[in-house]
Short mmCIF file of C-alpha atoms in Angstrom, two decimals:
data_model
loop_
_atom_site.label_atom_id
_atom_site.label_comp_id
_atom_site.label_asym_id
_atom_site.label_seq_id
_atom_site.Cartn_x
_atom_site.Cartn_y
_atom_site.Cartn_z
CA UNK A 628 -23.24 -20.35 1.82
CA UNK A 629 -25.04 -17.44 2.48
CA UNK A 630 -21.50 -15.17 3.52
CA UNK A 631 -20.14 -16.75 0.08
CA UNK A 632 -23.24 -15.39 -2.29
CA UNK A 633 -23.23 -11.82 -0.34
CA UNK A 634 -19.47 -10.92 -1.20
CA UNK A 635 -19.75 -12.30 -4.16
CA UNK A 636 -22.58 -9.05 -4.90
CA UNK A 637 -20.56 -7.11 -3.23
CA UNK A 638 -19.17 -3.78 -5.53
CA UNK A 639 -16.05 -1.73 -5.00
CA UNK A 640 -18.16 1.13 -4.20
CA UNK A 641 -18.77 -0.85 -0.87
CA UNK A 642 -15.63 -0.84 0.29
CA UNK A 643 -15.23 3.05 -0.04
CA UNK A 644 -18.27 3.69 2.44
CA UNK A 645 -16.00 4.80 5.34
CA UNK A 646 -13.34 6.53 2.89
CA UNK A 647 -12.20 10.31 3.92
CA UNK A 648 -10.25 12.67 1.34
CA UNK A 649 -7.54 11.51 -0.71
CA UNK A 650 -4.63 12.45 0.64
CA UNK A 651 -2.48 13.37 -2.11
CA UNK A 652 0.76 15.55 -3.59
CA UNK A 653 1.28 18.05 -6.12
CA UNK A 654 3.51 16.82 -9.31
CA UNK A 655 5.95 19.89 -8.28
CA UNK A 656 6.56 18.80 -4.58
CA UNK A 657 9.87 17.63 -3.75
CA UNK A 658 10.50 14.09 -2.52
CA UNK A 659 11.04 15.56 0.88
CA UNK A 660 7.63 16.68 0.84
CA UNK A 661 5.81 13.82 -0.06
CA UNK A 662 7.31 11.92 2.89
CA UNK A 663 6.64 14.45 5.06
CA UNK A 664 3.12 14.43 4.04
CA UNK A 665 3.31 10.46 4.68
CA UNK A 666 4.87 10.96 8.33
CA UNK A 667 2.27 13.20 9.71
CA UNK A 668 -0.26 12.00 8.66
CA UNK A 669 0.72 8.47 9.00
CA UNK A 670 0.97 8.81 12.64
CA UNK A 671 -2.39 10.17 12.75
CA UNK A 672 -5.07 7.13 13.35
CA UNK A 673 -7.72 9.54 11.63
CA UNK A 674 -5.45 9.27 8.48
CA UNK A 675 -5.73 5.79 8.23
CA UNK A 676 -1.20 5.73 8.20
CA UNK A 677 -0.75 6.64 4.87
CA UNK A 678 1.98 4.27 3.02
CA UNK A 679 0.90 6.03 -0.07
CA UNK A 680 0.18 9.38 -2.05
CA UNK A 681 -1.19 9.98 -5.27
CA UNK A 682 0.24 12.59 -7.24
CA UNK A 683 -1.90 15.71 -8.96
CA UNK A 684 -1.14 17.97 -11.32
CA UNK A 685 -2.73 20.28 -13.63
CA UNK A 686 -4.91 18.26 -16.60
CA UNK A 687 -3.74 17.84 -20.34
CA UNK A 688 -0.16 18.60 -19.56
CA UNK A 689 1.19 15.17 -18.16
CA UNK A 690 0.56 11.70 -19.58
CA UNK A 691 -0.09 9.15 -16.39
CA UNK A 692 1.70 6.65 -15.32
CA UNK A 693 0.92 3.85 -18.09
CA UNK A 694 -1.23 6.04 -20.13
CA UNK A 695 -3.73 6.73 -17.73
CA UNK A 696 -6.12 9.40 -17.52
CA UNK A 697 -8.00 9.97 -14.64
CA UNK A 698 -8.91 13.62 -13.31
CA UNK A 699 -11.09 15.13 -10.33
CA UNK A 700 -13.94 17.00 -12.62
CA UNK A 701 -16.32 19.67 -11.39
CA UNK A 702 -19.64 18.12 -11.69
CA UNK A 703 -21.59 21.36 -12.63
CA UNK A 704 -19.28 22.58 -15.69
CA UNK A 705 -17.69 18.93 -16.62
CA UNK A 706 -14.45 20.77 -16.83
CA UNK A 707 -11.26 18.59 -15.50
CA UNK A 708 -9.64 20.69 -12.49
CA UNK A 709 -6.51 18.55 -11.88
CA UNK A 710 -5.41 14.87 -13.71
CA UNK A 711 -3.72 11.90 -11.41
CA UNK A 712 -0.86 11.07 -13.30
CA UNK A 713 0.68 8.23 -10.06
CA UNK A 714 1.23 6.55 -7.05
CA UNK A 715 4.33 7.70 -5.13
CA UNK A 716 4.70 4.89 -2.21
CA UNK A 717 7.44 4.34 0.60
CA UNK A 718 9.23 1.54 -1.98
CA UNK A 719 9.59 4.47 -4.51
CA UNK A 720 10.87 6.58 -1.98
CA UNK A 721 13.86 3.85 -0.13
CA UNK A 722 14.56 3.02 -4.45
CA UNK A 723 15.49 6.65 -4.74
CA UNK A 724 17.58 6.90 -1.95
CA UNK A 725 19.15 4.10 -2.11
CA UNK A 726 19.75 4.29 -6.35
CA UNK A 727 22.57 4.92 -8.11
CA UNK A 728 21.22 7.55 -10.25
CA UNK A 729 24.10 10.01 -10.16
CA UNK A 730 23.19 12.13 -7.60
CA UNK A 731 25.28 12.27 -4.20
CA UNK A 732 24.03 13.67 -0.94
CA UNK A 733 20.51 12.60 0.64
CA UNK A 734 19.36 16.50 0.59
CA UNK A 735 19.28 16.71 -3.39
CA UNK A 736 17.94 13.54 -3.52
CA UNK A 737 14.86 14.42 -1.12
CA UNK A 738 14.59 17.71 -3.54
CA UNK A 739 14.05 15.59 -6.74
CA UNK A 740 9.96 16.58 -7.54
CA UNK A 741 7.95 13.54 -7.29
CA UNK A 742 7.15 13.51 -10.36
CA UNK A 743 10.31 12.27 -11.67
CA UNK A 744 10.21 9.35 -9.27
CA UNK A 745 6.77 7.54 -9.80
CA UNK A 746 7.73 4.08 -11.19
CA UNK A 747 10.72 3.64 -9.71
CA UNK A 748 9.49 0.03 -8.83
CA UNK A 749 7.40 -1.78 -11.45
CA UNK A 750 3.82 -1.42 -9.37
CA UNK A 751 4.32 2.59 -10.12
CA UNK A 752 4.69 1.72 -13.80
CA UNK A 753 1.04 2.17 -13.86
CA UNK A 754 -1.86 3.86 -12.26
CA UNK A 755 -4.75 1.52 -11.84
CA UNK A 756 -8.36 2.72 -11.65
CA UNK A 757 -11.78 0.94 -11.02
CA UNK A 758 -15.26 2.11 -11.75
CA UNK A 759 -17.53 1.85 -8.41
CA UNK A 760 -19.59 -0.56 -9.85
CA UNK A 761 -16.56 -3.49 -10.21
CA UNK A 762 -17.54 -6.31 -8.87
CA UNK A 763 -15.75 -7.70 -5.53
CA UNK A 764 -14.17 -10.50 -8.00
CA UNK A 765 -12.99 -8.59 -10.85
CA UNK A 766 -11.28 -6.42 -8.32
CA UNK A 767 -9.54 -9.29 -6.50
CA UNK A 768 -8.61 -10.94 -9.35
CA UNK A 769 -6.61 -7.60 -9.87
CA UNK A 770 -5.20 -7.39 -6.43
CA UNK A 771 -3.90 -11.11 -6.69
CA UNK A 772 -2.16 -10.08 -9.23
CA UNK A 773 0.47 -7.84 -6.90
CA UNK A 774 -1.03 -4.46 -7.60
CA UNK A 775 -1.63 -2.74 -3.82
CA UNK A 776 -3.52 0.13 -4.26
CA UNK A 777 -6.58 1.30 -7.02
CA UNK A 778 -7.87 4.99 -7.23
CA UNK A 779 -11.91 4.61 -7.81
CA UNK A 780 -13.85 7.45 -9.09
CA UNK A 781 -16.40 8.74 -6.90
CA UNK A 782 -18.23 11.56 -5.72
CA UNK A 783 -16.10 13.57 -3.78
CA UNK A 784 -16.75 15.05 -0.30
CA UNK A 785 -16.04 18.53 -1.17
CA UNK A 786 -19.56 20.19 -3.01
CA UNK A 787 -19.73 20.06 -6.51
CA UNK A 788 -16.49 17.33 -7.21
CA UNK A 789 -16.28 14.63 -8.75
CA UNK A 790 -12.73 12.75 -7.75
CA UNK A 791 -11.09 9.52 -7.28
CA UNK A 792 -10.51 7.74 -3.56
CA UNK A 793 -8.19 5.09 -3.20
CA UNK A 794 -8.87 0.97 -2.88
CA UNK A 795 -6.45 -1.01 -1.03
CA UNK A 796 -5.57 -4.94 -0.89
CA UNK A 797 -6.09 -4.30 2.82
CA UNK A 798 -9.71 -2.61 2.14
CA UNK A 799 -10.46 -5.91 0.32
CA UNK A 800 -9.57 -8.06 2.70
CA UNK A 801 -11.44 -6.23 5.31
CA UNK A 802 -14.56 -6.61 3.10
CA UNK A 803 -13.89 -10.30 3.52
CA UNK A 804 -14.48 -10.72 7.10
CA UNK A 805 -17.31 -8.66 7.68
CA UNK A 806 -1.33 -13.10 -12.21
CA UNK A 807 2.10 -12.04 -11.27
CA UNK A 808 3.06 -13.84 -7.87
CA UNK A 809 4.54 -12.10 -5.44
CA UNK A 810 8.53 -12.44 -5.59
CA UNK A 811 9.65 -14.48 -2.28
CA UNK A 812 13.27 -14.96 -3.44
CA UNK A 813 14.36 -12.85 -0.26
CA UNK A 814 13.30 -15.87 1.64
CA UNK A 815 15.73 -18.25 0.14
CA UNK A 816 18.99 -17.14 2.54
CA UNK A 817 16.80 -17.22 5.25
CA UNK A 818 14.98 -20.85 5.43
CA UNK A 819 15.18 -22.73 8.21
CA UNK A 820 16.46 -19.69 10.44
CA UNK A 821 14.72 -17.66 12.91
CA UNK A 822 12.87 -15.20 11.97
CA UNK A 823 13.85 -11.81 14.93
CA UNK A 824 11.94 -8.94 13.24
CA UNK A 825 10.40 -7.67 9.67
CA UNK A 826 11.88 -4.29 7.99
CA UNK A 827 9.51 -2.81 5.18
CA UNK A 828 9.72 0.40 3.43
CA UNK A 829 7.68 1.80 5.45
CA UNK A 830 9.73 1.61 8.87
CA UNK A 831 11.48 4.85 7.08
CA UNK A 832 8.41 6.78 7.08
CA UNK A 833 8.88 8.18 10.93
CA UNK A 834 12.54 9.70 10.11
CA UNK A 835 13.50 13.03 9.94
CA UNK A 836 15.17 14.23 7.02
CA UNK A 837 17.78 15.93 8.68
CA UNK A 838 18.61 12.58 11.20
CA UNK A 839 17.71 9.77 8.05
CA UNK A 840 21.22 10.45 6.62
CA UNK A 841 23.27 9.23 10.00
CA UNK A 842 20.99 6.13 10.01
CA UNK A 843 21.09 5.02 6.74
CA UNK A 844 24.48 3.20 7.92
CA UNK A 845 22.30 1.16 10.39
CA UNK A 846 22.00 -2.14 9.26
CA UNK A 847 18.15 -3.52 9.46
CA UNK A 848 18.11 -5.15 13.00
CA UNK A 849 20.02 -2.35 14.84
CA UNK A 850 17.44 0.06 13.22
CA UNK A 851 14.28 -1.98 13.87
CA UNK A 852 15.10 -2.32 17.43
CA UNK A 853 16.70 0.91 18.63
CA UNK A 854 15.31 3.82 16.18
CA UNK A 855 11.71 3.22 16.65
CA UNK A 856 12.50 3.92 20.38
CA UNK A 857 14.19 7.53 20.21
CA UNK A 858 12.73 11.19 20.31
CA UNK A 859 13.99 11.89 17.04
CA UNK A 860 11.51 9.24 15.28
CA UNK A 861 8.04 10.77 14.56
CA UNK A 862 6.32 7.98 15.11
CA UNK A 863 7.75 7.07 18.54
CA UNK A 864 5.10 7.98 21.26
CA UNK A 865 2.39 8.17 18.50
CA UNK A 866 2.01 4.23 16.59
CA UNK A 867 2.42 1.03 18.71
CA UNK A 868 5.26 -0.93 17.67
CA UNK A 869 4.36 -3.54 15.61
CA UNK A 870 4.64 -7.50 16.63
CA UNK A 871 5.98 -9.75 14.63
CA UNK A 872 3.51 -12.14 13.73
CA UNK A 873 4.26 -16.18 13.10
CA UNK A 874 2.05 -18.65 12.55
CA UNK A 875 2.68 -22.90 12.24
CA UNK A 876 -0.40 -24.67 11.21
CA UNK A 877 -2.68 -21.60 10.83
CA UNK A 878 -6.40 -21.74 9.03
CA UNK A 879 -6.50 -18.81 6.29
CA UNK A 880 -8.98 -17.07 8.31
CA UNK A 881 -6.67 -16.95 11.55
CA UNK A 882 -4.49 -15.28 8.97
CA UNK A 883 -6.84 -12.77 7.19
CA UNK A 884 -7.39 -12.02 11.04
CA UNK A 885 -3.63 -11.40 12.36
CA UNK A 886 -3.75 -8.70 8.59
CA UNK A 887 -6.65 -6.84 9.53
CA UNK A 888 -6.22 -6.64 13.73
CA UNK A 889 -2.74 -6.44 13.80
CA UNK A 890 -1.62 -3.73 10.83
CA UNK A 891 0.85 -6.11 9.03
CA UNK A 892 1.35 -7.05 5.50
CA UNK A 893 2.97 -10.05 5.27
CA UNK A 894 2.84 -12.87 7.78
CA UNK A 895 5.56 -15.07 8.37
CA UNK A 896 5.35 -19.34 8.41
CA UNK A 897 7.44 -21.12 10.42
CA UNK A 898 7.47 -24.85 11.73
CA UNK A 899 7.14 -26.35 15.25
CA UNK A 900 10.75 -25.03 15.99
CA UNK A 901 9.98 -21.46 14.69
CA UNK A 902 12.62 -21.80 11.52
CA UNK A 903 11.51 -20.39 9.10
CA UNK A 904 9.60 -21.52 5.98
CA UNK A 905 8.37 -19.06 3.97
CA UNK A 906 5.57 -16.23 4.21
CA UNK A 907 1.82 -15.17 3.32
CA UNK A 908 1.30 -11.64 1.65
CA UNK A 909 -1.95 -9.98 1.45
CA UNK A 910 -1.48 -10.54 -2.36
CA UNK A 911 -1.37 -14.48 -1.25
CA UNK A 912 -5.03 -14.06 0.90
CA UNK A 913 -6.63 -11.93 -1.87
CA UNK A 914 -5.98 -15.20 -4.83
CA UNK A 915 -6.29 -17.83 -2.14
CA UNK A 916 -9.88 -16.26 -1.13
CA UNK A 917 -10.94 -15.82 -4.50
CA UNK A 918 -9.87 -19.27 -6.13
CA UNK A 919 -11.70 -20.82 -3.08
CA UNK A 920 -14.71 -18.41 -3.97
CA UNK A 921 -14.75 -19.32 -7.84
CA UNK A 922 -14.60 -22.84 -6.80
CA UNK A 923 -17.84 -22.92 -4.60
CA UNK A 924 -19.54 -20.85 -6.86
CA UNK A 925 -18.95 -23.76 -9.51
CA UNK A 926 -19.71 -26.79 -7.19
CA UNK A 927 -23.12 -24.77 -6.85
CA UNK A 928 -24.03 -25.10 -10.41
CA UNK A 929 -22.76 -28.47 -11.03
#
């Protein structure tokens, strides 16, 4: 009971304790650069593996991504020095390759400026803030509802800034062990098979530029088993390969656990012959926690 009241007080602001400097983008940096800035630093435990990169550019000339307006101020003057205006992620980045926008060639694709890019996929369509002070609840009732990522003004660590960090599904779910639903029509080909491997967006984020073209014919399995493994992928000495994770009869926090220890997003269920059934997101854990939450918190005052 006692576990149940204390994240229920927890704030947003205690999930950012640990936080180091946004990474982020300029609005005029090409497509190319963005990933780049994704790859190294991904591959960097000290970075955290950045999936994702906000994008900056100078204040009062853009409207953000859904109307937003959220800037990094300097605390002494009050004057804005740059304005958020989105979230470029590794889904935005595999939509514009992969789109049929016109364009031919992967090089003038990966030149497009990221700013013409952010919403490419409907999460992008806006850029979601938080003040510190949210409660743990309000915030997870936002995550369950399939937005991955939150900017949250605080103080910055640079002197004299005030500046937004970035909140995470993953961050929340963390916090728990110390609505649109999530769209599983992928799954609907594949029931009752065996499940060999998982391909996300980000398995593109150790390629080179120059060597992402002649793999792009790969299809997923080929590249999830023999890319990861050559010279030419970034990431190939530097991040363990990740497992893929099952689970039959499996209590929620067994599976909170395998998310947090394991650096996977999704978590696939199978039955006692390992076909497969269907799969838990971390958008899945966040509502699942928090309707089970709510609920004690009624049966308490009843």
């Amino acid at each position: 009971m006692h576990s149940h009241s204390r994240l229920m007080q927890l704030k947003v602001k205690h999930l950012m304790v640990h936080k180091r400097r946004l990474v982020e983008v300029p609005d005029n940096a090409t497509l190319a650069d963005a990933l780049n800035t994704m790859t190294i630093l991904g591959i960097k435990p000290v970075a955290n593996r950045v999936r994702a990169v906000p994008v900056a550019a100078k204040p009062d000339q853009w409207l953000g991504a859904g109307g937003s307006m959220i800037v990094e101020s300097d605390k002494q003057s009050g004057s804005a020095r740059k304005q958020y205006i989105g979230v470029v992620t590794m889904l935005d980045v595999v939509a514009h390759i992969t789109g049929d926008d016109g364009e031919s060639g992967l090089d003038k694709k990966m030149a497009a400026p990221v700013s013409s890019i952010i919403g490419h996929c409907p999460e992008g369509l806006n850029l979601w803030s938080l003040n510190p002070n949210t409660s743990i609840m309000d915030c997870m009732e936002m995550l369950s509802k399939g937005i991955h990522r939150v900017l949250v003004p605080l103080d910055s660590n640079i002197e004299n800034i005030t500046g937004p960090e970035l909140a995470r599904v993953k961050d929340a779910i963390k916090c728990m062990t110390s609505t649109k639903e999530e769209d599983h029509k992928q799954l609907v080909d594949g029931k009752n098979r065996r499940v060999l491997w998982t391909f996300s967006a980000s398995n593109l984020k150790g390629c080179h530029l120059a060597t992402l073209c002649s793999w792009l014919p790969l299809n997923a399995l080929d590249f999830v088993e023999k890319i990861p493994r050559t010279p030419l992928f970034t990431a190939a000495t530097s991040t363990p390969r990740r497992e893929l994770v099952t689970c039959h009869v499996t209590y929620l926090a067994q599976v909170i656990h395998m998310v947090t220890t394991k650096r996977i997003h999704r978590v696939w269920v199978v039955d006692q012959n390992d076909r497969l059934q269907g799969l838990v997101s971390l958008t899945d854990v966040i509502a699942a926690v928090r309707s089970a939450l709510l609920a004690r918190a009624q049966d308490l005052y009843l």
